[in-house]
Short mmCIF file of C-alpha atoms in Angstrom, two decimals:
data_model
loop_
_atom_site.label_atom_id
_atom_site.label_comp_id
_atom_site.label_asym_id
_atom_site.label_seq_id
_atom_site.Cartn_x
_atom_site.Cartn_y
_atom_site.Cartn_z
CA UNK A 1 42.48 26.51 25.92
CA UNK A 2 38.91 28.89 24.69
CA UNK A 3 38.11 27.85 21.19
CA UNK A 4 35.12 29.77 19.36
CA UNK A 5 33.91 28.59 15.99
CA UNK A 6 32.83 30.70 12.94
CA UNK A 7 31.29 29.87 10.09
CA UNK A 8 31.76 32.20 6.90
CA UNK A 9 28.11 32.56 5.20
CA UNK A 10 27.85 34.45 1.72
CA UNK A 11 24.07 34.41 -0.26
CA UNK A 12 25.81 34.69 -3.23
CA UNK A 13 27.17 31.44 -5.18
CA UNK A 14 27.78 31.36 -8.09
CA UNK A 15 26.58 27.92 -8.39
CA UNK A 16 23.98 27.86 -5.71
CA UNK A 17 22.59 31.39 -4.67
CA UNK A 18 21.07 32.03 -1.26
CA UNK A 19 22.32 28.10 -0.34
CA UNK A 20 22.64 29.14 3.02
CA UNK A 21 19.09 29.14 3.34
CA UNK A 22 18.13 26.39 1.43
CA UNK A 23 16.06 24.21 3.37
CA UNK A 24 17.74 20.73 4.46
CA UNK A 25 14.83 18.55 6.55
CA UNK A 26 12.69 20.81 7.83
CA UNK A 27 16.03 23.65 8.62
CA UNK A 28 17.86 25.54 6.62
CA UNK A 29 21.99 24.50 5.50
CA UNK A 30 23.20 27.63 7.76
CA UNK A 31 21.03 26.60 10.83
CA UNK A 32 21.88 22.45 10.85
CA UNK A 33 26.14 23.99 11.12
CA UNK A 34 25.29 26.21 13.31
CA UNK A 35 23.49 23.30 15.76
CA UNK A 36 26.19 20.95 15.35
CA UNK A 37 29.07 23.52 15.42
CA UNK A 38 27.28 24.66 18.58
CA UNK A 39 27.33 21.11 20.54
CA UNK A 40 31.03 21.68 20.01
CA UNK A 41 32.66 24.21 20.83
CA UNK A 42 32.46 26.88 23.81
CA UNK A 43 30.78 29.81 21.30
CA UNK A 44 29.86 29.63 17.76
CA UNK A 45 29.27 32.38 15.39
CA UNK A 46 28.06 32.62 11.78
CA UNK A 47 29.69 35.60 9.46
CA UNK A 48 28.02 36.48 7.10
CA UNK A 49 27.69 39.46 4.79
CA UNK A 50 23.59 39.58 3.88
CA UNK A 51 21.26 40.63 6.27
CA UNK A 52 18.90 37.46 5.21
CA UNK A 53 21.57 35.38 6.85
CA UNK A 54 21.85 38.03 9.29
CA UNK A 55 18.19 38.20 10.45
CA UNK A 56 17.83 34.47 9.75
CA UNK A 57 20.22 33.28 12.09
CA UNK A 58 18.67 36.22 14.53
CA UNK A 59 15.26 34.21 14.24
CA UNK A 60 16.45 30.64 15.47
CA UNK A 61 18.25 31.95 18.62
CA UNK A 62 22.05 31.96 16.72
CA UNK A 63 24.85 34.50 17.16
CA UNK A 64 25.43 36.08 14.16
CA UNK A 65 28.16 38.97 13.15
CA UNK A 66 27.72 41.09 9.82
CA UNK A 67 30.79 41.34 8.07
CA UNK A 68 32.46 43.26 4.79
CA UNK A 69 30.71 41.87 1.13
CA UNK A 70 34.34 42.70 -0.60
CA UNK A 71 36.40 39.96 0.97
CA UNK A 72 37.70 37.87 -1.03
CA UNK A 73 38.34 34.78 1.37
CA UNK A 74 36.77 33.01 4.00
CA UNK A 75 39.76 33.13 5.85
CA UNK A 76 39.43 37.10 5.41
CA UNK A 77 36.36 36.67 6.79
CA UNK A 78 36.79 34.80 9.74
CA UNK A 79 39.58 37.86 10.89
CA UNK A 80 37.14 39.99 10.92
CA UNK A 81 34.49 38.51 12.61
CA UNK A 82 37.01 37.65 15.44
CA UNK A 83 38.30 41.47 15.46
CA UNK A 84 34.43 42.48 15.85
CA UNK A 85 33.04 39.53 18.33
CA UNK A 86 36.13 40.43 20.71
CA UNK A 87 37.52 38.22 23.78
CA UNK A 88 40.67 36.14 24.36
CA UNK A 89 40.49 33.17 22.46
CA UNK A 90 42.90 31.18 22.32
CA UNK A 91 41.71 28.87 18.89
CA UNK A 92 39.23 29.88 16.04
CA UNK A 93 38.20 27.22 14.45
CA UNK A 94 36.75 27.65 10.76
CA UNK A 95 33.80 25.59 9.23
CA UNK A 96 32.19 25.76 6.42
CA UNK A 97 28.93 27.18 6.44
CA UNK A 98 27.73 24.36 3.87
CA UNK A 99 28.55 20.92 5.67
CA UNK A 100 25.39 20.56 7.65
CA UNK A 101 26.67 17.29 8.57
CA UNK A 102 29.61 18.14 9.84
CA UNK A 103 30.88 15.70 13.67
CA UNK A 104 31.57 16.77 16.92
CA UNK A 105 34.17 14.10 16.57
CA UNK A 106 35.83 16.08 13.81
CA UNK A 107 35.80 19.73 15.26
CA UNK A 108 37.17 17.38 18.34
CA UNK A 109 40.01 16.13 16.69
CA UNK A 110 40.97 19.14 15.10
CA UNK A 111 40.62 21.18 18.17
CA UNK A 112 42.74 18.04 19.42
CA UNK A 113 45.77 19.46 17.38
CA UNK A 114 46.68 22.17 19.88
CA UNK A 115 47.53 20.20 23.00
CA UNK A 116 51.06 20.27 20.43
CA UNK A 117 52.29 23.98 21.36
CA UNK A 118 54.18 23.94 17.87
CA UNK A 119 50.63 23.32 16.02
CA UNK A 120 50.05 26.99 14.09
CA UNK A 121 46.92 25.59 12.21
CA UNK A 122 45.06 22.48 12.30
CA UNK A 123 42.98 20.83 9.14
CA UNK A 124 41.45 17.48 8.60
CA UNK A 125 42.22 14.65 6.42
CA UNK A 126 40.52 11.40 5.67
CA UNK A 127 41.51 8.54 3.76
CA UNK A 128 40.32 7.70 0.11
CA UNK A 129 38.21 4.52 -0.77
CA UNK A 130 38.38 4.56 -4.49
CA UNK A 131 41.07 5.90 -6.43
CA UNK A 132 37.99 7.02 -9.09
CA UNK A 133 37.88 9.82 -6.05
CA UNK A 134 41.75 10.20 -5.57
CA UNK A 135 41.55 11.12 -9.31
CA UNK A 136 38.78 14.01 -8.44
CA UNK A 137 41.11 17.11 -8.87
CA UNK A 138 37.58 18.69 -6.93
CA UNK A 139 39.03 16.90 -3.88
CA UNK A 140 42.15 18.16 -2.94
CA UNK A 141 44.99 15.78 -1.68
CA UNK A 142 47.08 15.95 1.46
CA UNK A 143 50.84 15.12 1.93
CA UNK A 144 52.42 14.93 5.35
CA UNK A 145 55.55 14.59 6.98
CA UNK A 146 55.99 11.81 9.38
CA UNK A 147 55.00 13.77 12.55
CA UNK A 148 51.61 15.12 11.01
CA UNK A 149 51.82 18.12 9.39
CA UNK A 150 51.38 19.19 5.47
CA UNK A 151 53.79 18.80 3.54
CA UNK A 152 51.67 19.74 -0.07
CA UNK A 153 48.09 19.87 -0.88
CA UNK A 154 46.99 19.46 -4.40
CA UNK A 155 44.03 19.12 -6.87
CA UNK A 156 46.63 16.45 -8.54
CA UNK A 157 47.16 13.01 -7.32
CA UNK A 158 50.10 12.74 -5.30
CA UNK A 159 52.03 10.93 -4.45
CA UNK A 160 52.89 9.10 -7.83
CA UNK A 161 53.42 5.44 -7.57
CA UNK A 162 56.66 4.36 -9.74
CA UNK A 163 56.38 1.21 -10.93
CA UNK A 164 52.89 0.08 -10.32
CA UNK A 165 49.88 0.46 -12.77
CA UNK A 166 47.64 3.36 -11.18
CA UNK A 167 44.76 0.21 -10.21
CA UNK A 168 47.27 -0.49 -7.85
CA UNK A 169 48.40 2.84 -6.50
CA UNK A 170 45.52 2.77 -3.09
CA UNK A 171 46.92 -0.24 -1.63
CA UNK A 172 50.70 1.03 -1.74
CA UNK A 173 49.60 4.45 -0.46
CA UNK A 174 47.13 6.24 2.21
CA UNK A 175 45.85 8.75 -0.30
CA UNK A 176 44.59 11.31 2.12
CA UNK A 177 41.58 13.86 0.90
CA UNK A 178 41.35 16.97 2.57
CA UNK A 179 38.03 18.32 4.28
CA UNK A 180 38.05 21.69 4.43
CA UNK A 181 37.93 22.30 8.41
CA UNK A 182 40.39 24.93 9.66
CA UNK A 183 41.51 26.09 12.81
CA UNK A 184 44.20 28.86 13.70
CA UNK A 185 45.71 30.16 17.00
CA UNK A 186 44.22 33.59 17.35
CA UNK A 187 47.59 35.29 16.25
CA UNK A 188 48.24 33.43 13.36
CA UNK A 189 45.01 34.28 12.17
CA UNK A 190 45.74 37.34 12.18
CA UNK A 191 48.97 36.88 10.82
CA UNK A 192 48.38 34.26 7.46
CA UNK A 193 45.30 36.96 6.23
CA UNK A 194 48.13 39.89 5.51
CA UNK A 195 49.43 37.54 3.60
CA UNK A 196 49.57 38.66 -0.41
CA UNK A 197 48.74 35.54 -2.43
CA UNK A 198 51.30 32.63 -3.53
CA UNK A 199 52.31 31.48 -6.45
CA UNK A 200 51.26 28.12 -5.96
CA UNK A 201 47.91 29.64 -4.44
CA UNK A 202 47.30 30.95 -7.70
CA UNK A 203 48.04 28.46 -9.47
CA UNK A 204 46.48 25.26 -7.15
CA UNK A 205 43.60 28.05 -6.45
CA UNK A 206 43.94 26.58 -2.75
CA UNK A 207 44.43 28.96 0.13
CA UNK A 208 46.27 26.94 2.28
CA UNK A 209 49.23 26.95 0.17
CA UNK A 210 49.88 30.44 0.41
CA UNK A 211 50.17 29.53 4.45
CA UNK A 212 52.37 26.71 3.54
CA UNK A 213 54.30 28.66 1.22
CA UNK A 214 55.05 31.13 4.03
CA UNK A 215 56.44 28.79 6.32
CA UNK A 216 53.28 28.01 8.61
CA UNK A 217 52.52 24.73 9.83
CA UNK A 218 49.44 23.03 9.25
CA UNK A 219 48.54 19.56 11.06
CA UNK A 220 46.85 17.50 9.84
CA UNK A 221 44.15 15.90 12.16
CA UNK A 222 42.95 12.39 11.02
CA UNK A 223 38.82 11.47 10.89
CA UNK A 224 36.86 8.06 9.51
CA UNK A 225 34.15 10.51 8.95
CA UNK A 226 33.42 11.57 5.77
CA UNK A 227 31.41 15.12 5.74
CA UNK A 228 28.84 15.43 2.89
CA UNK A 229 29.21 19.16 1.43
CA UNK A 230 26.34 21.35 -0.44
CA UNK A 231 28.10 23.02 -3.54
CA UNK A 232 24.54 22.72 -5.98
CA UNK A 233 20.86 21.96 -6.26
CA UNK A 234 21.96 18.27 -6.71
CA UNK A 235 23.97 17.86 -3.66
CA UNK A 236 21.28 19.39 -1.62
CA UNK A 237 18.87 16.26 -2.86
CA UNK A 238 21.42 14.20 -1.95
CA UNK A 239 21.84 15.23 1.53
CA UNK A 240 18.09 14.64 1.54
CA UNK A 241 18.41 11.34 0.70
CA UNK A 242 21.76 11.09 3.53
CA UNK A 243 19.34 12.49 5.94
CA UNK A 244 16.88 10.10 5.65
CA UNK A 245 19.33 7.34 6.88
CA UNK A 246 21.34 9.50 9.23
CA UNK A 247 18.27 11.52 10.96
CA UNK A 248 19.57 14.58 13.04
CA UNK A 249 18.26 16.42 15.89
#
């Protein structure tokens, strides 16, 4: 199978404008993401709507494609980028542009999901390590069926463990954190970008619920590797500290 990685990167960000061009350990965030992805897949592209990001990616020798500034979601940007890139890709892997520590093992886990022909979309889950983290609404939770397909994603704590105190819940059920890497069969990507927003998606502000509510199946690969995403300048400071103890090329 042929896999292409696409990294959506916008300059405009409410919490951290210019985030892709922020410097982390001597390289920009977007360069670090690109280099991690390029090691793992047949090829990789950055998809952006900003000339500054476009020119920067070209300057370090990366592949980049310009996309519309009007997209409402990263998935829409991914689909436009694919149509411009062309090629006969079997699977498109969407890696967030603010995940400079994405690991090859995580990308491989998502790609391995497509060895099953019934997999239409794949993503990653990681076991939570504390109830405090489980209760964080900014860390969506996943529940899966017995075959590893997602039943639901939520910002709320799911499932509810009846008959036990909340402090004991983590020992009663393997709560699963959703990590925001996705992969789609190329034909499925075209289909899901044509779907209107669904009621569950609007309620939880989680795009993947649109796909579930329309009957698509999302396989969840399991990783034990944590990601260090960058949403704010404070996150960048923490990432600098993380980099000191986890050096990269």
